[in-house]
mmCIF file of C-alpha atoms in Angstrom:
data_model
loop_
_atom_site.group_PDB
_atom_site.id
_atom_site.type_symbol
_atom_site.label_atom_id
_atom_site.label_comp_id
_atom_site.label_asym_id
_atom_site.label_seq_id
_atom_site.Cartn_x
_atom_site.Cartn_y
_atom_site.Cartn_z
ATOM 1 C CA GLN A 1 20.069 -7.380 -32.225
ATOM 2 C CA ASP A 2 18.210 -3.912 -31.889
ATOM 3 C CA SER A 3 21.896 -2.106 -31.867
ATOM 4 C CA SER A 4 21.014 -0.936 -28.308
ATOM 5 C CA GLU A 5 24.699 -0.645 -26.429
ATOM 6 C CA VAL A 6 25.686 -1.359 -23.030
ATOM 7 C CA THR A 7 29.068 -0.586 -21.372
ATOM 8 C CA LEU A 8 29.342 -2.414 -18.139
ATOM 9 C CA ASN A 9 31.386 -0.875 -15.445
ATOM 10 C CA TYR A 10 33.795 -2.858 -12.869
ATOM 11 C CA ALA A 11 32.271 -5.434 -10.417
ATOM 12 C CA THR A 12 28.757 -5.409 -12.811
ATOM 13 C CA GLU A 13 26.609 -8.125 -13.646
ATOM 14 C CA LEU A 14 23.869 -7.960 -16.544
ATOM 15 C CA VAL A 15 21.624 -10.634 -17.513
ATOM 16 C CA VAL A 16 19.681 -10.552 -20.749
ATOM 17 C CA THR A 17 16.512 -12.479 -21.180
ATOM 18 C CA THR A 18 15.742 -14.069 -24.329
ATOM 19 C CA LEU A 19 14.340 -11.454 -26.518
ATOM 20 C CA GLN A 20 11.322 -12.285 -27.945
ATOM 21 C CA PRO A 21 9.390 -10.171 -31.339
ATOM 22 C CA GLY A 22 6.944 -7.784 -29.526
ATOM 23 C CA GLU A 23 7.778 -8.201 -26.168
ATOM 24 C CA PRO A 24 9.642 -5.710 -23.981
ATOM 25 C CA ARG A 25 13.388 -5.800 -23.991
ATOM 26 C CA ARG A 26 14.218 -7.231 -20.177
ATOM 27 C CA LEU A 27 17.499 -7.115 -18.543
ATOM 28 C CA SER A 28 18.651 -7.240 -14.710
ATOM 29 C CA LEU A 29 21.615 -5.216 -13.612
ATOM 30 C CA LYS A 30 23.758 -5.355 -10.317
ATOM 31 C CA GLY A 31 26.448 -2.746 -10.603
ATOM 32 C CA GLU A 32 26.651 0.144 -12.917
ATOM 33 C CA ALA A 33 26.328 0.313 -16.683
ATOM 34 C CA PHE A 34 25.818 3.028 -19.405
ATOM 35 C CA PHE A 35 23.001 2.656 -21.673
ATOM 36 C CA ARG A 36 22.678 3.441 -25.468
ATOM 37 C CA VAL A 37 19.226 2.368 -26.249
ATOM 38 C CA ARG A 38 17.618 2.259 -29.832
ATOM 39 C CA ARG A 39 14.190 3.226 -30.404
ATOM 40 C CA ASN A 40 11.723 0.744 -31.795
ATOM 41 C CA GLU A 41 8.257 -0.611 -30.977
ATOM 42 C CA THR A 42 8.814 -2.327 -27.572
ATOM 43 C CA PRO A 43 9.912 -0.786 -24.227
ATOM 44 C CA PHE A 44 13.527 -1.564 -22.856
ATOM 45 C CA ILE A 45 13.481 -2.368 -18.719
ATOM 46 C CA VAL A 46 16.264 -2.557 -16.650
ATOM 47 C CA SER A 47 15.509 -4.381 -13.248
ATOM 48 C CA THR A 48 17.649 -3.683 -10.169
ATOM 49 C CA ARG A 49 17.062 -4.870 -6.794
ATOM 50 C CA CYS A 50 15.757 -1.518 -5.942
ATOM 51 C CA ALA A 51 13.641 -0.491 -9.014
ATOM 52 C CA ASP A 52 12.624 -0.888 -12.801
ATOM 53 C CA VAL A 53 13.836 1.629 -15.210
ATOM 54 C CA ARG A 54 12.018 1.833 -18.438
ATOM 55 C CA VAL A 55 12.644 3.563 -21.571
ATOM 56 C CA VAL A 56 11.998 3.515 -25.365
ATOM 57 C CA GLY A 57 15.189 5.278 -26.889
ATOM 58 C CA THR A 58 17.540 7.285 -24.557
ATOM 59 C CA GLU A 59 20.937 7.271 -22.784
ATOM 60 C CA PHE A 60 21.352 6.823 -19.292
ATOM 61 C CA ASN A 61 23.624 5.506 -16.288
ATOM 62 C CA LEU A 62 22.534 3.088 -13.941
ATOM 63 C CA ARG A 63 24.378 2.556 -10.639
ATOM 64 C CA GLU A 64 23.530 0.193 -8.158
ATOM 65 C CA ARG A 65 25.877 -0.146 -4.958
ATOM 66 C CA GLU A 66 25.041 -1.095 -1.408
ATOM 67 C CA GLY A 67 21.171 -0.740 -1.800
ATOM 68 C CA THR A 68 21.074 2.452 -3.678
ATOM 69 C CA LEU A 69 20.110 2.740 -7.377
ATOM 70 C CA GLU A 70 21.358 5.884 -8.958
ATOM 71 C CA VAL A 71 19.598 6.866 -12.229
ATOM 72 C CA ALA A 72 21.118 9.775 -14.438
ATOM 73 C CA VAL A 73 20.019 10.651 -18.182
ATOM 74 C CA THR A 74 22.171 12.116 -20.479
ATOM 75 C CA HIS A 75 19.633 12.206 -23.559
ATOM 76 C CA GLY A 76 15.899 11.491 -23.606
ATOM 77 C CA ILE A 77 13.479 10.268 -21.269
ATOM 78 C CA VAL A 78 13.526 7.620 -18.396
ATOM 79 C CA GLN A 79 11.030 6.425 -16.195
ATOM 80 C CA VAL A 80 11.826 4.711 -12.728
ATOM 81 C CA ARG A 81 8.975 2.507 -11.182
ATOM 82 C CA VAL A 82 8.825 0.899 -7.817
ATOM 83 C CA VAL A 83 5.227 -0.513 -6.971
ATOM 84 C CA LYS A 84 5.038 -1.245 -3.159
ATOM 85 C CA ASP A 85 2.347 -1.852 -0.721
ATOM 86 C CA GLY A 86 -0.165 -1.091 -3.660
ATOM 87 C CA LYS A 87 1.434 2.354 -4.329
ATOM 88 C CA ASP A 88 3.071 2.926 -7.588
ATOM 89 C CA SER A 89 5.795 5.786 -7.460
ATOM 90 C CA THR A 90 6.888 6.147 -11.073
ATOM 91 C CA LEU A 91 9.227 9.158 -11.462
ATOM 92 C CA THR A 92 9.731 10.466 -15.034
ATOM 93 C CA LEU A 93 13.451 11.886 -15.605
ATOM 94 C CA ARG A 94 14.749 14.108 -18.388
ATOM 95 C CA GLN A 95 17.902 15.006 -19.951
ATOM 96 C CA ASN A 96 20.536 16.003 -17.320
ATOM 97 C CA GLN A 97 18.355 15.058 -14.431
ATOM 98 C CA MET A 98 19.346 12.377 -11.663
ATOM 99 C CA ALA A 99 17.404 10.184 -8.984
ATOM 100 C CA LEU A 100 18.100 8.038 -6.339
ATOM 101 C CA CYS A 101 16.083 5.066 -5.178
ATOM 102 C CA THR A 102 16.956 2.858 -1.803
ATOM 103 C CA GLN A 103 16.328 -0.925 -1.780
ATOM 104 C CA ASN A 104 13.126 -0.098 0.335
ATOM 105 C CA GLY A 105 12.182 3.067 -0.744
ATOM 106 C CA PHE A 106 10.738 4.863 -3.509
ATOM 107 C CA PRO A 107 12.667 7.052 -6.418
ATOM 108 C CA LYS A 108 13.253 10.788 -5.593
ATOM 109 C CA ARG A 109 14.748 13.465 -7.846
ATOM 110 C CA ILE A 110 18.259 14.703 -6.748
ATOM 111 C CA ASP A 111 20.457 17.352 -8.152
ATOM 112 C CA ASP A 112 21.250 17.476 -11.721
ATOM 113 C CA MET A 113 24.414 15.714 -13.065
ATOM 114 C CA PRO A 114 27.487 17.193 -11.940
ATOM 115 C CA SER A 115 29.282 17.368 -15.276
ATOM 116 C CA PRO A 116 28.827 17.242 -18.883
ATOM 117 C CA GLU A 117 31.637 14.256 -18.440
ATOM 118 C CA TYR A 118 28.820 12.413 -16.407
ATOM 119 C CA PRO A 119 29.244 9.236 -15.977
ATOM 120 C CA GLY A 120 32.961 9.753 -14.956
ATOM 121 C CA TRP A 121 33.792 6.216 -15.070
ATOM 122 C CA LEU A 122 33.738 6.338 -18.902
ATOM 123 C CA GLN A 123 36.482 9.098 -18.927
ATOM 124 C CA GLY A 124 38.592 7.745 -15.931
ATOM 125 C CA LYS A 125 37.125 10.016 -13.521
ATOM 126 C CA LEU A 126 35.276 9.794 -9.883
ATOM 127 C CA PHE A 127 32.824 12.427 -9.357
ATOM 128 C CA LEU A 128 31.999 12.727 -5.481
ATOM 129 C CA ASN A 129 28.954 14.886 -4.066
ATOM 130 C CA ARG A 130 28.964 14.632 -0.270
ATOM 131 C CA THR A 131 30.367 11.017 -0.332
ATOM 132 C CA PRO A 132 31.867 9.357 2.902
ATOM 133 C CA PHE A 133 35.507 8.978 2.508
ATOM 134 C CA ALA A 134 35.101 5.168 3.491
ATOM 135 C CA ALA A 135 32.609 4.824 0.522
ATOM 136 C CA THR A 136 35.073 6.475 -1.859
ATOM 137 C CA CYS A 137 38.079 4.272 -0.882
ATOM 138 C CA ARG A 138 35.652 1.377 -1.530
ATOM 139 C CA GLU A 139 34.875 2.539 -5.154
ATOM 140 C CA ILE A 140 38.918 2.694 -5.651
ATOM 141 C CA GLU A 141 39.337 -0.583 -4.187
ATOM 142 C CA MET A 142 36.301 -2.211 -6.542
ATOM 143 C CA ARG A 143 37.688 -0.366 -9.504
ATOM 144 C CA PHE A 144 41.555 -1.291 -9.243
ATOM 145 C CA ASP A 145 41.413 -4.627 -7.050
ATOM 146 C CA VAL A 146 43.491 -2.893 -4.400
ATOM 147 C CA GLU A 147 43.213 -2.764 -0.418
ATOM 148 C CA ILE A 148 42.954 0.372 1.260
ATOM 149 C CA ARG A 149 43.457 0.905 4.842
ATOM 150 C CA ILE A 150 42.412 4.194 6.737
ATOM 151 C CA ASP A 151 44.716 4.765 9.860
ATOM 152 C CA ASP A 152 42.300 7.634 11.155
ATOM 153 C CA PRO A 153 38.969 6.426 12.311
ATOM 154 C CA ASN A 154 37.422 9.919 12.135
ATOM 155 C CA LEU A 155 38.163 10.243 8.351
ATOM 156 C CA ARG A 156 35.939 7.322 7.439
ATOM 157 C CA ASN A 157 32.769 9.254 7.663
ATOM 158 C CA GLU A 158 34.156 12.614 6.531
ATOM 159 C CA MET A 159 32.209 13.806 3.588
ATOM 160 C CA ILE A 160 33.957 14.662 0.229
ATOM 161 C CA THR A 161 32.913 16.579 -2.786
ATOM 162 C CA GLY A 162 34.966 17.017 -5.753
ATOM 163 C CA THR A 163 36.299 14.937 -8.992
ATOM 164 C CA LEU A 164 39.117 12.358 -8.792
ATOM 165 C CA ASN A 165 41.560 11.510 -11.597
ATOM 166 C CA ALA A 166 40.646 7.708 -11.401
ATOM 167 C CA ARG A 167 42.798 6.299 -14.419
ATOM 168 C CA THR A 168 44.882 4.539 -11.646
ATOM 169 C CA ALA A 169 44.528 3.759 -8.041
ATOM 170 C CA GLU A 170 47.539 6.096 -7.379
ATOM 171 C CA SER A 171 46.049 9.051 -9.336
ATOM 172 C CA ALA A 172 42.825 8.844 -7.638
ATOM 173 C CA LEU A 173 44.462 8.523 -3.862
ATOM 174 C CA SER A 174 46.679 11.182 -4.714
ATOM 175 C CA ALA A 175 43.471 13.491 -5.843
ATOM 176 C CA LEU A 176 41.701 12.151 -2.553
ATOM 177 C CA CYS A 177 44.435 12.874 0.009
ATOM 178 C CA GLY A 178 44.678 16.359 -2.122
ATOM 179 C CA LEU A 179 41.151 17.202 -1.277
ATOM 180 C CA THR A 180 41.552 16.092 2.657
ATOM 181 C CA GLY A 181 45.129 16.987 3.283
ATOM 182 C CA LYS A 182 46.277 13.653 4.056
ATOM 183 C CA GLY A 183 48.923 11.126 2.545
ATOM 184 C CA PHE A 184 49.077 7.829 1.533
ATOM 185 C CA LYS A 185 51.766 4.921 1.024
ATOM 186 C CA HIS A 186 51.748 1.654 -0.973
ATOM 187 C CA ASP A 187 53.355 -1.435 -0.194
ATOM 188 C CA ASN A 188 52.375 -4.792 -2.297
ATOM 189 C CA GLN A 189 48.770 -4.314 -2.917
ATOM 190 C CA ARG A 190 47.700 -2.498 0.141
ATOM 191 C CA TYR A 191 47.393 1.370 0.219
ATOM 192 C CA THR A 192 47.444 3.040 3.749
ATOM 193 C CA ILE A 193 46.307 6.534 4.202
ATOM 194 C CA TYR A 194 47.499 8.429 6.934
#
């Protein structure tokens, strides 16, 4: 009702608690979502398994996958907060800054956003920055509800950096195989990378 907007990515769950006048706006997130939060007198708090993210008015992307939270601020200021063992490790991020926080760790700053098109999922792209090949395949599997088999076990841990056109499973796999010099084939719902 405050006109804030949230766009959910695939395999994402967002729970909104009942909003009370004068109380913080609270949500919990599993997965990935892009937020456009309208400024008002109350904070906007998104809780994940890794950390709480607090804003007043801003645009940012949250991505929680496999025990790691990635926070990227496109406009405004965001605070990423973890309180553990009596220690408060609040990290403040500004426009174009990113942070990672593991489920049992504290938030830490990483590189700035890789592109003005970030987050890529809103534009049908997948940005990879030293991402294991197997993790990239899992992203494609979740996004398109397909199965990918990797024939070469040595390929699973190869680190991938680049941008994939991810409008379809085929376009994403073509780009991924182009980066690694591999090929793929398709039968039914399974893709095999060889």
